[in-house]
RNA sequence: GCCCUCGUAGCUCAGGGGUAGAGCGCGUCUUUGGUAAAGACGAGGUCAUGGGUCCGAAUCCCAUCGAGGGCUCCA
């Protein structure tokens, strides 16, 4: 039976209430904060009377099922504000008092009751607790009351609920699959990267296969950028603190930068971004309107002092390489240039096999004062972004309050092949830095004008991208990306010479190929190449030496039979230039 | 930074107040084998670090460091 997404939301919201009820029965005195449904799951934030541990989850889950089996009807009760406050005071739920006090005057205040449990809630809910049968509590975490780090840390219990056992099993299998694809696990197994406490948190070391992968991705994008009129530049890893003061980042993000380094009488910063350097290059000559758009691109490694608890594999690190570019345009060029940047980003995603993406337009929150720049500038640039995505017919969502302090942005979220969303590429419009660094170009009228900057990074960062690609492909990269594209397996020692000949031919045409000449049986080598996710295994023995052929085995498919070596090489080259997903 | 959990061999993990275990990997030897694991032998650990309790601590307690799951943050 097909169900609407809101049916699942309702079920999970009710499951969250059921969990709260179970908690109160098991641990009377527990204070309830909020308990919403989220994608595929639900949680409840509570202040427990004693610490809740992972072992307690089973107990709570069993209690939930026991209460559900009482087949309690779930009823909605609406109360005037004063009665509502009296009610939550009587059941001693101070967080609910706070929530009611924050509700607007005209709000309808409703409660939902099941048995002797009652909770403040807008609803809707399912009709009876008995519908909650397939539920699993997943984890425990800390969460601040109202998401504010200055508030008390509550205990958040996550769970998931479904209508059938099959759905629940499928979901739990998906979580297992995600664990199996974890890029931190695959990164080590496949020799992509490592993290070492000796080096420091969030500072990955790239292993040989990872370095090859990075180079492959870099040269792909560099080539695309050259075609589109980008100018490559290289800038240093440190620069004077003054630059970040001028840019405004020191004031906004100073606490998440590495401490300044004293050099002679100056303060230097490990660069947290490349913008000020590219700006200096722009300023090094008088620019004309004929030079614009002026596009500077760099794979720039930046360092940010991310909070220790936030570091995670390759997806959140303290040193990372952005595929950064700053484009200086005349205001009237902004719209067209923005569109061509979006076009490049989409081309990149398609080539990488990440076809399932959505865009998010991040606008400023008009009520906040954290933004710089005039209202007119914001209105113009926000309108330009929306017009561009509209004209390109893209699906997008609008997120108010998600803009950077200096301008609105367009972010791309990709969905990997098991449905998880990740943020990758970004395009940002910036009227602020040109102002702060007093940038100009000479217009056709002979007078100076102020350019607009576009910051953009299709990959976002090499680290994040590779983390996501590892999980998306579960380590089994398409041929053009695979760090080792093929391994040649000589059957016996006397075939090693022939294997080396084939390898030389393949290296000649830029195929990344190795020879496995270890003293092991072919079956063993095949098994190892499969686990290392190498796309092709080339077995050579007496028959092949005789015929000038090679026996090709395709990863996870199997033996493709023997073919002449030249034909095999042509097949590989063809697959690389015409990738299929 | 905050809450919870966890640190045993290179990796994955078992064990547990009385002299450290397995599989994989690694080394040596035998084996030259046609598509997912040949066989034998061997080396490897102050059980994260520091303190405490105890006749005795890898094991119990505390602290520190590190990792994981979240929260806050994310230019």
XYZ file of C-alpha atoms (C1' of nucleotides) in Angstrom:
656
model
C 0.000 0.000 0.000
C 1.395 3.359 -1.023
C 1.721 5.868 1.755
C 2.311 9.579 1.618
C 5.443 10.960 3.286
C 3.257 12.744 5.840
C 1.856 9.377 6.970
C 5.359 8.362 8.015
C 5.880 11.723 9.720
C 2.668 11.266 11.696
C 3.588 7.718 12.696
C 7.063 8.787 13.830
C 5.738 11.763 15.708
C 3.371 9.447 17.550
C 6.260 7.035 18.152
C 8.134 9.933 19.718
C 5.199 10.532 22.114
C 5.080 6.829 22.870
C 8.767 6.892 23.742
C 8.186 9.861 26.054
C 5.401 7.941 27.752
C 7.677 4.912 28.166
C 10.393 7.116 29.650
C 7.955 8.597 32.174
C 6.744 5.157 33.194
C 10.289 3.823 33.540
C 11.865 6.945 34.993
C 9.208 9.134 36.658
C 10.298 12.738 36.892
C 11.886 12.839 33.426
C 11.439 16.300 31.916
C 10.345 16.430 28.283
C 11.585 19.098 25.897
C 10.784 18.536 22.206
C 10.160 15.371 20.197
C 9.759 15.840 16.448
C 9.983 13.519 13.485
C 12.907 13.927 11.092
C 13.821 12.213 7.823
C 13.275 8.458 8.330
C 13.361 8.855 12.097
C 12.260 10.676 15.221
C 13.820 11.824 18.465
C 12.865 13.243 21.820
C 15.034 15.614 23.838
C 14.643 14.925 27.525
C 16.224 15.804 30.830
C 16.525 12.418 32.505
C 16.532 11.795 36.244
C 19.624 9.633 35.812
C 21.941 9.176 32.818
C 20.406 7.038 30.091
C 22.868 4.665 28.416
C 22.820 2.603 25.260
C 21.840 -0.465 27.301
C 18.638 1.286 28.378
C 17.433 1.587 24.793
C 16.260 -2.017 24.698
C 14.337 -1.542 27.953
C 12.699 1.626 26.652
C 11.870 -0.014 23.349
C 10.198 -2.958 25.080
C 8.235 -0.578 27.287
C 7.075 1.270 24.177
C 5.784 -1.923 22.579
C 4.086 -2.893 25.820
C 2.287 0.470 26.010
C 1.392 0.282 22.316
C -0.262 -3.074 22.896
C -2.630 -1.437 25.405
C -4.311 -0.026 22.291
C -4.710 3.441 23.760
C -6.748 5.880 21.685
C -4.900 9.155 20.996
C -7.119 12.176 21.597
C -6.610 15.838 20.854
C -7.427 18.365 23.593
C -7.441 22.111 22.993
C -7.052 24.399 25.977
C -7.044 28.146 26.561
C -3.583 29.490 27.423
C -4.126 29.754 31.170
C -5.482 26.227 31.422
C -2.644 24.950 29.279
C -0.082 26.561 31.571
C -1.855 25.130 34.603
C -1.799 21.716 32.957
C 1.933 21.629 32.244
C 2.628 23.022 35.740
C 0.577 20.201 37.214
C 2.439 17.510 35.249
C 5.731 19.292 36.130
C 7.049 19.870 32.626
C 8.891 23.206 32.794
C 10.156 23.041 29.185
C 6.563 22.873 28.001
C 5.805 26.003 30.041
C 8.587 27.772 28.186
C 7.267 26.603 24.826
C 3.722 27.786 25.599
C 4.984 31.172 26.757
C 6.737 31.593 23.428
C 3.655 30.751 21.363
C 1.994 33.770 19.710
C -1.201 35.012 21.370
C -3.451 33.795 18.586
C -2.044 30.248 18.578
C -4.353 27.341 19.294
C -2.782 25.383 22.138
C -3.380 21.688 21.790
C -2.430 18.582 23.700
C -2.547 14.933 22.780
C -3.556 12.366 25.339
C -3.021 8.596 25.324
C -3.925 6.766 28.515
C -2.545 8.779 31.422
C 0.123 10.425 29.275
C -0.477 13.892 27.891
C 1.884 16.074 25.879
C 1.749 19.557 24.421
C 1.682 19.108 20.662
C 0.368 20.639 17.479
C -0.278 17.218 15.952
C -1.392 15.460 13.933
C -1.121 11.972 15.380
C -2.248 8.507 14.507
C -5.546 7.389 16.058
C -4.311 4.639 18.347
C -0.990 3.569 19.885
C -1.551 0.035 18.607
C -0.423 1.118 15.117
C 3.121 1.505 16.386
C 4.589 -1.948 16.000
C 7.780 -1.645 13.992
C 9.993 0.655 15.977
C 13.676 0.635 16.798
C 15.607 2.978 19.069
C 18.925 3.814 17.468
C 21.173 6.009 19.552
C 21.640 8.495 22.336
C 23.248 11.879 21.957
C 23.558 15.187 23.711
C 21.632 18.170 22.388
C 21.332 21.697 23.713
C 17.906 22.965 24.772
C 16.673 25.058 21.870
C 19.897 24.323 19.992
C 21.771 26.986 21.907
C 25.211 26.075 23.245
C 24.648 28.358 26.245
C 21.676 26.278 27.370
C 21.499 23.039 29.291
C 22.581 19.872 27.508
C 19.661 17.498 27.195
C 19.647 13.819 26.273
C 18.380 13.105 22.784
C 17.132 9.613 21.988
C 16.853 8.728 18.315
C 14.559 6.051 16.948
C 12.858 5.027 13.769
C 9.353 3.690 13.112
C 7.701 2.084 10.089
C 4.392 0.564 9.109
C 5.741 -2.901 8.309
C 8.506 -5.212 9.427
C 9.777 -5.217 5.859
C 10.144 -1.419 5.812
C 11.910 -1.447 9.164
C 14.298 -4.196 8.036
C 15.018 -2.370 4.794
C 15.808 0.793 6.686
C 18.101 -0.969 9.152
C 19.844 -2.662 6.213
C 20.339 0.732 4.624
C 22.004 1.958 7.813
C 24.250 -1.122 7.742
C 25.080 -0.445 4.103
C 25.992 3.130 4.974
C 28.346 1.817 7.646
C 29.892 -0.569 5.152
C 30.516 2.351 2.791
C 31.977 4.610 5.460
C 34.724 6.548 3.701
C 36.949 6.356 6.765
C 36.896 2.549 6.573
C 37.214 2.443 2.777
C 39.852 5.178 2.826
C 42.162 2.992 4.861
C 41.340 -0.293 3.131
C 41.900 1.162 -0.326
C 44.980 3.176 0.568
C 43.330 6.555 -0.080
C 44.074 8.466 3.116
C 44.800 8.083 6.797
C 44.311 10.135 9.919
C 46.929 10.015 12.619
C 46.604 11.362 16.144
C 50.371 11.904 15.971
C 49.829 14.440 13.196
C 46.740 16.063 14.644
C 42.993 15.871 14.375
C 41.421 16.788 11.063
C 44.726 16.744 9.181
C 44.520 13.845 6.719
C 47.581 12.244 5.150
C 47.008 11.255 1.515
C 48.244 7.788 0.627
C 49.471 6.876 -2.876
C 46.053 5.821 -4.232
C 44.443 8.922 -2.761
C 47.079 11.186 -4.235
C 46.459 9.697 -7.686
C 42.729 10.182 -7.241
C 43.245 13.823 -6.268
C 45.479 14.431 -9.258
C 42.907 12.854 -11.571
C 40.123 15.054 -10.236
C 42.314 18.138 -10.283
C 43.439 17.709 -13.838
C 39.866 17.063 -14.971
C 38.673 20.353 -13.485
C 41.781 22.314 -14.500
C 41.181 21.300 -18.092
C 37.537 22.357 -17.928
C 38.541 25.676 -16.401
C 41.155 26.409 -19.047
C 38.477 25.813 -21.688
C 36.256 28.335 -19.946
C 38.800 31.112 -19.696
C 40.032 30.679 -16.131
C 43.555 31.801 -15.236
C 45.447 29.491 -12.904
C 47.365 31.065 -10.034
C 49.277 29.786 -7.020
C 49.416 31.640 -3.712
C 51.187 31.005 -0.389
C 49.880 29.239 2.690
C 50.391 32.174 5.024
C 49.909 35.893 4.741
C 49.681 38.952 6.945
C 46.834 39.065 9.437
C 45.973 42.525 8.139
C 44.478 40.954 5.001
C 41.850 39.084 7.036
C 41.139 42.158 9.091
C 40.495 44.125 5.898
C 38.305 41.338 4.482
C 36.231 41.260 7.651
C 36.785 37.522 8.208
C 38.978 38.050 11.260
C 36.071 39.796 12.942
C 33.500 37.222 11.890
C 35.477 33.988 12.071
C 38.588 34.845 14.083
C 37.781 32.206 16.690
C 37.800 29.466 14.071
C 41.151 30.433 12.583
C 44.489 29.049 13.738
C 46.271 31.509 15.980
C 48.352 34.131 14.173
C 52.079 33.454 13.809
C 54.484 36.155 14.911
C 57.102 36.835 12.229
C 59.513 39.669 12.965
C 57.216 42.535 13.930
C 54.248 41.266 11.946
C 51.391 38.850 12.586
C 50.833 36.209 9.919
C 47.879 33.879 9.408
C 47.676 30.367 8.048
C 45.222 31.186 5.277
C 41.618 30.220 6.040
C 40.649 31.158 2.475
C 42.269 32.304 -0.735
C 40.228 35.417 -1.528
C 42.584 38.150 -0.277
C 45.489 36.711 -2.285
C 43.473 36.579 -5.483
C 42.333 40.113 -4.782
C 45.964 41.249 -4.548
C 46.588 39.701 -7.950
C 43.575 41.533 -9.341
C 44.873 44.774 -7.881
C 48.390 44.310 -9.219
C 47.421 45.971 -12.496
C 44.881 48.516 -13.584
C 41.989 46.477 -14.938
C 39.803 47.493 -17.837
C 36.222 46.483 -18.569
C 37.812 44.647 -21.501
C 39.563 42.307 -18.998
C 36.330 41.244 -17.344
C 35.192 38.703 -16.380
C 38.626 38.061 -14.885
C 38.765 34.538 -13.491
C 41.487 33.408 -11.087
C 41.545 29.751 -10.107
C 43.638 27.814 -7.642
C 43.555 24.516 -5.824
C 44.261 26.344 -2.605
C 44.880 24.576 0.672
C 43.337 26.414 3.587
C 43.352 25.871 7.339
C 40.459 26.409 9.687
C 40.429 25.685 13.379
C 37.202 23.686 13.440
C 35.881 22.740 16.848
C 37.356 19.441 17.995
C 33.987 17.706 18.352
C 33.090 18.554 14.782
C 35.993 16.828 13.034
C 34.929 13.853 10.976
C 36.941 11.795 8.514
C 37.327 13.748 5.305
C 34.002 15.554 5.555
C 35.082 18.009 8.241
C 38.785 18.696 8.564
C 41.176 21.421 9.688
C 43.272 21.554 6.534
C 41.662 21.155 3.134
C 42.084 22.051 -0.501
C 39.408 24.106 -2.193
C 38.932 24.089 -5.957
C 38.642 27.791 -5.499
C 38.068 30.544 -7.986
C 37.316 34.233 -7.724
C 35.723 35.864 -10.703
C 35.733 39.623 -11.019
C 32.852 40.888 -13.159
C 31.214 44.172 -14.080
C 27.814 44.364 -12.377
C 25.999 43.941 -15.688
C 27.964 40.723 -16.343
C 27.029 39.103 -13.050
C 23.945 37.321 -14.301
C 25.545 35.707 -17.369
C 28.708 34.739 -15.507
C 26.687 33.269 -12.676
C 24.857 31.109 -15.174
C 28.039 29.856 -16.781
C 29.435 28.955 -13.363
C 26.289 26.951 -12.627
C 26.655 25.281 -16.003
C 30.228 24.256 -15.121
C 29.129 22.877 -11.764
C 26.404 20.772 -13.363
C 28.878 19.480 -15.922
C 31.211 18.479 -13.095
C 28.473 16.629 -11.202
C 27.361 14.778 -14.314
C 30.896 13.714 -15.127
C 31.402 12.487 -11.579
C 28.243 10.396 -11.799
C 26.468 12.473 -9.153
C 23.336 13.126 -11.185
C 20.913 13.392 -8.310
C 21.326 16.912 -6.972
C 19.238 19.781 -5.747
C 20.138 23.428 -5.433
C 19.583 25.615 -2.420
C 19.423 29.391 -2.702
C 20.630 30.870 0.576
C 19.299 34.340 1.256
C 19.839 36.685 4.162
C 17.494 36.849 7.097
C 16.040 40.370 6.745
C 15.594 40.595 10.516
C 19.260 39.965 11.361
C 22.011 42.572 11.476
C 24.957 40.204 10.942
C 25.135 40.993 7.224
C 27.237 43.652 5.548
C 26.214 45.736 2.534
C 23.211 47.810 1.588
C 19.682 46.522 1.081
C 19.843 47.426 -2.624
C 22.944 45.327 -3.160
C 21.369 42.359 -1.380
C 18.134 42.669 -3.310
C 19.970 42.865 -6.640
C 22.254 39.931 -6.032
C 19.549 37.716 -4.533
C 17.321 38.486 -7.511
C 20.159 37.653 -9.924
C 20.657 34.213 -8.385
C 16.974 33.377 -8.443
C 16.606 34.585 -12.024
C 19.570 32.477 -13.107
C 18.291 29.243 -11.577
C 14.788 29.955 -12.862
C 16.038 30.505 -16.384
C 18.067 27.323 -16.244
C 14.940 25.460 -15.171
C 16.594 24.081 -12.040
C 14.846 22.612 -9.052
C 15.793 24.542 -5.954
C 14.776 25.391 -2.433
C 15.118 28.781 -0.786
C 16.719 29.001 2.643
C 16.296 32.327 4.344
C 19.008 33.191 6.836
C 21.563 30.793 5.316
C 23.513 33.396 3.338
C 27.142 34.211 4.105
C 27.598 37.492 5.933
C 28.842 39.150 2.750
C 26.374 37.853 0.204
C 23.802 35.294 -0.943
C 24.862 31.924 -2.299
C 23.744 28.952 -4.276
C 24.702 25.585 -2.805
C 24.411 22.222 -4.479
C 23.332 19.208 -2.487
C 23.981 15.846 -4.093
C 22.262 12.624 -3.157
C 24.485 9.579 -3.219
C 23.372 6.191 -4.474
C 21.938 5.164 -1.107
C 19.970 8.359 -0.729
C 22.037 10.462 1.633
C 22.386 14.179 0.950
C 25.698 15.996 0.962
C 26.598 19.578 0.260
C 29.177 19.948 -2.471
C 29.558 22.872 -4.833
C 28.867 26.474 -3.977
C 28.608 29.791 -5.810
C 28.578 33.016 -3.833
C 28.001 36.594 -4.896
C 30.101 39.174 -3.092
C 29.773 42.956 -3.233
C 31.552 43.311 0.070
C 35.192 42.414 -0.587
C 35.445 44.650 -3.697
C 34.331 47.482 -1.428
C 36.660 46.636 1.441
C 39.685 46.199 -0.792
C 38.681 49.150 -2.965
C 38.718 47.201 -6.230
C 38.082 48.963 -9.506
C 38.154 48.618 -13.236
C 38.122 51.335 -15.884
C 34.832 51.347 -17.775
C 34.233 52.251 -21.406
C 33.447 55.738 -20.121
C 37.017 56.071 -18.906
C 35.894 56.294 -15.294
C 36.631 53.819 -12.466
C 33.893 51.359 -11.489
C 33.581 48.744 -8.790
C 33.534 45.096 -9.878
C 31.480 42.332 -8.249
C 33.155 39.105 -7.100
C 31.887 35.581 -7.505
C 33.396 32.923 -5.223
C 32.849 29.422 -6.507
C 33.976 25.867 -5.885
C 32.305 23.035 -7.828
C 33.946 20.325 -5.727
C 33.729 22.342 -2.536
C 36.902 20.721 -1.297
C 38.992 17.798 -2.486
C 38.613 16.172 0.917
C 34.845 16.363 1.058
C 34.425 15.370 -2.564
C 36.615 12.301 -2.237
C 34.865 11.320 0.987
C 31.523 11.527 -0.800
C 32.736 9.747 -3.936
C 34.149 6.927 -1.798
C 30.753 6.417 -0.201
C 28.793 6.945 -3.413
C 30.777 4.315 -5.302
C 31.520 2.217 -2.203
C 35.154 2.472 -3.318
C 34.447 0.945 -6.758
C 35.374 3.969 -8.853
C 34.639 4.195 -12.563
C 37.658 3.444 -14.718
C 38.718 7.055 -15.295
C 38.844 7.738 -11.533
C 40.235 4.435 -10.264
C 43.694 5.008 -8.752
C 44.831 1.663 -10.155
C 42.881 0.925 -13.320
C 44.125 -2.575 -13.972
C 46.445 -5.145 -12.468
C 48.241 -7.714 -14.574
C 48.446 -11.178 -13.029
C 51.116 -13.461 -14.470
C 50.198 -17.095 -13.879
C 53.765 -18.214 -13.148
C 57.176 -16.574 -12.864
C 57.948 -17.261 -16.529
C 55.080 -14.936 -17.560
C 56.310 -11.891 -15.642
C 58.340 -10.627 -18.611
C 55.291 -10.727 -20.869
C 53.237 -8.989 -18.176
C 55.829 -6.216 -17.986
C 55.670 -5.759 -21.753
C 51.921 -5.268 -21.607
C 52.304 -2.919 -18.656
C 54.818 -0.792 -20.596
C 52.404 -0.522 -23.522
C 49.603 0.544 -21.233
C 51.704 3.049 -19.286
C 52.655 4.524 -22.657
C 49.015 5.555 -23.177
C 48.558 6.816 -19.600
C 46.755 3.816 -18.200
C 47.467 3.263 -14.503
C 48.426 -0.386 -14.356
C 50.442 -2.581 -12.014
C 51.887 -6.062 -12.239
C 51.273 -8.425 -9.332
C 54.319 -10.673 -9.562
C 54.110 -12.024 -6.032
C 54.521 -15.715 -5.459
C 50.811 -16.401 -5.021
C 48.163 -18.349 -6.888
C 46.040 -16.540 -9.441
C 42.900 -17.114 -7.408
C 44.467 -15.339 -4.476
C 45.567 -12.381 -6.585
C 42.147 -12.133 -8.220
C 40.489 -12.120 -4.835
C 42.765 -9.386 -3.570
C 42.290 -7.239 -6.695
C 38.518 -7.605 -6.281
C 38.625 -6.486 -2.664
C 40.836 -3.546 -3.666
C 38.109 -2.626 -6.214
C 40.505 -2.574 -9.145
C 38.326 -2.266 -12.301
C 40.210 -4.801 -14.449
C 42.372 -7.830 -13.837
C 44.490 -9.024 -16.746
C 45.552 -12.641 -16.448
C 48.430 -13.795 -18.649
C 49.803 -17.313 -18.976
C 51.226 -19.683 -21.619
C 48.160 -19.409 -23.865
C 48.402 -15.606 -23.924
C 52.149 -15.456 -24.491
C 51.599 -17.845 -27.368
C 48.749 -15.858 -28.947
C 49.869 -12.335 -28.028
C 46.667 -11.958 -26.065
C 45.534 -11.115 -22.564
C 42.643 -12.537 -20.563
C 40.476 -9.772 -19.193
C 38.453 -10.036 -16.009
C 36.087 -7.227 -15.137
C 35.646 -6.260 -11.481
C 32.568 -7.865 -9.922
C 31.479 -9.175 -13.337
C 33.983 -11.923 -14.097
C 36.082 -13.379 -16.857
C 35.627 -11.630 -20.219
C 37.857 -14.035 -22.123
C 41.089 -13.464 -24.030
C 41.625 -10.687 -26.566
C 44.570 -9.198 -28.453
C 46.493 -6.740 -26.268
C 45.955 -3.771 -28.606
C 42.234 -4.427 -28.702
C 42.142 -4.531 -24.911
C 43.964 -1.206 -24.629
C 41.581 0.375 -27.129
C 38.668 -0.913 -25.071
C 40.039 0.715 -21.907
C 40.697 4.029 -23.634
C 37.185 4.012 -25.034
C 35.652 3.359 -21.636
C 37.620 6.237 -20.117
C 36.553 8.818 -22.678
C 32.937 7.691 -22.636
C 32.186 6.932 -19.011
C 28.933 5.135 -18.308
C 27.199 5.088 -14.954
C 33.682 23.614 23.089
C 29.418 20.536 25.275
C 26.692 15.466 26.363
C 27.115 10.091 25.925
C 30.119 5.810 24.564
C 34.791 3.569 23.606
C 40.666 2.941 23.604
C 43.932 -4.922 23.935
C 49.242 -6.780 17.817
C 49.632 -2.976 11.423
C 43.860 -4.152 10.752
C 39.158 -6.482 12.785
C 38.085 -8.101 17.438
C 37.731 -11.929 21.855
C 39.169 -12.040 26.975
C 39.474 -10.093 31.871
C 42.159 -8.854 39.989
C 47.062 -13.951 39.735
C 53.040 -14.043 33.827
C 48.527 -11.651 27.029
C 44.578 -14.548 22.690
C 42.330 -15.426 17.464
C 41.744 -14.303 12.276
C 43.722 -11.273 8.548
C 48.226 -8.802 7.350
C 53.784 -9.138 7.782
C 58.725 -12.348 7.392
C 61.246 -17.113 5.982
C 60.888 -21.737 3.522
C 58.266 -25.311 0.308
C 55.187 -24.702 -3.869
C 55.123 -22.265 -10.453
C 49.830 -22.784 -9.591
C 44.412 -20.101 -15.589
C 40.086 -16.156 -12.688
C 37.469 -14.566 -5.006
C 42.071 -17.362 0.097
C 48.181 -23.432 -1.412
C 51.075 -25.411 2.992
C 54.660 -25.140 7.116
C 57.304 -22.268 10.465
C 58.149 -17.434 12.648
C 58.322 -12.269 14.347
C 54.960 -8.521 16.491
C 51.660 -5.910 22.338
C 54.544 -2.101 29.449
C 46.531 -4.099 27.042
C 46.423 4.797 25.008
C 49.178 7.869 28.959
C 49.653 9.396 34.171
C 48.058 8.679 39.085
C 45.189 5.839 42.906
C 43.031 1.220 45.481
C 45.121 -3.744 46.332
C 49.874 -8.690 48.539
C 49.067 -8.311 43.217
C 45.893 -3.996 38.032
C 45.487 -4.960 31.071
C 41.115 -5.867 34.329
C 38.420 -1.596 39.665
C 38.553 4.156 40.572
C 40.225 9.263 38.992
C 42.573 12.465 35.502
C 44.685 13.417 30.701
C 45.068 12.377 25.561
C 42.731 10.143 21.372
C 38.520 8.032 18.661
C 33.146 7.318 17.650
C 27.726 8.987 17.899
C 25.221 13.637 18.364
C 24.596 19.115 19.627
C 26.540 24.081 18.666
C 29.452 26.074 14.536
C 30.718 25.792 9.233
C 33.780 32.023 5.334
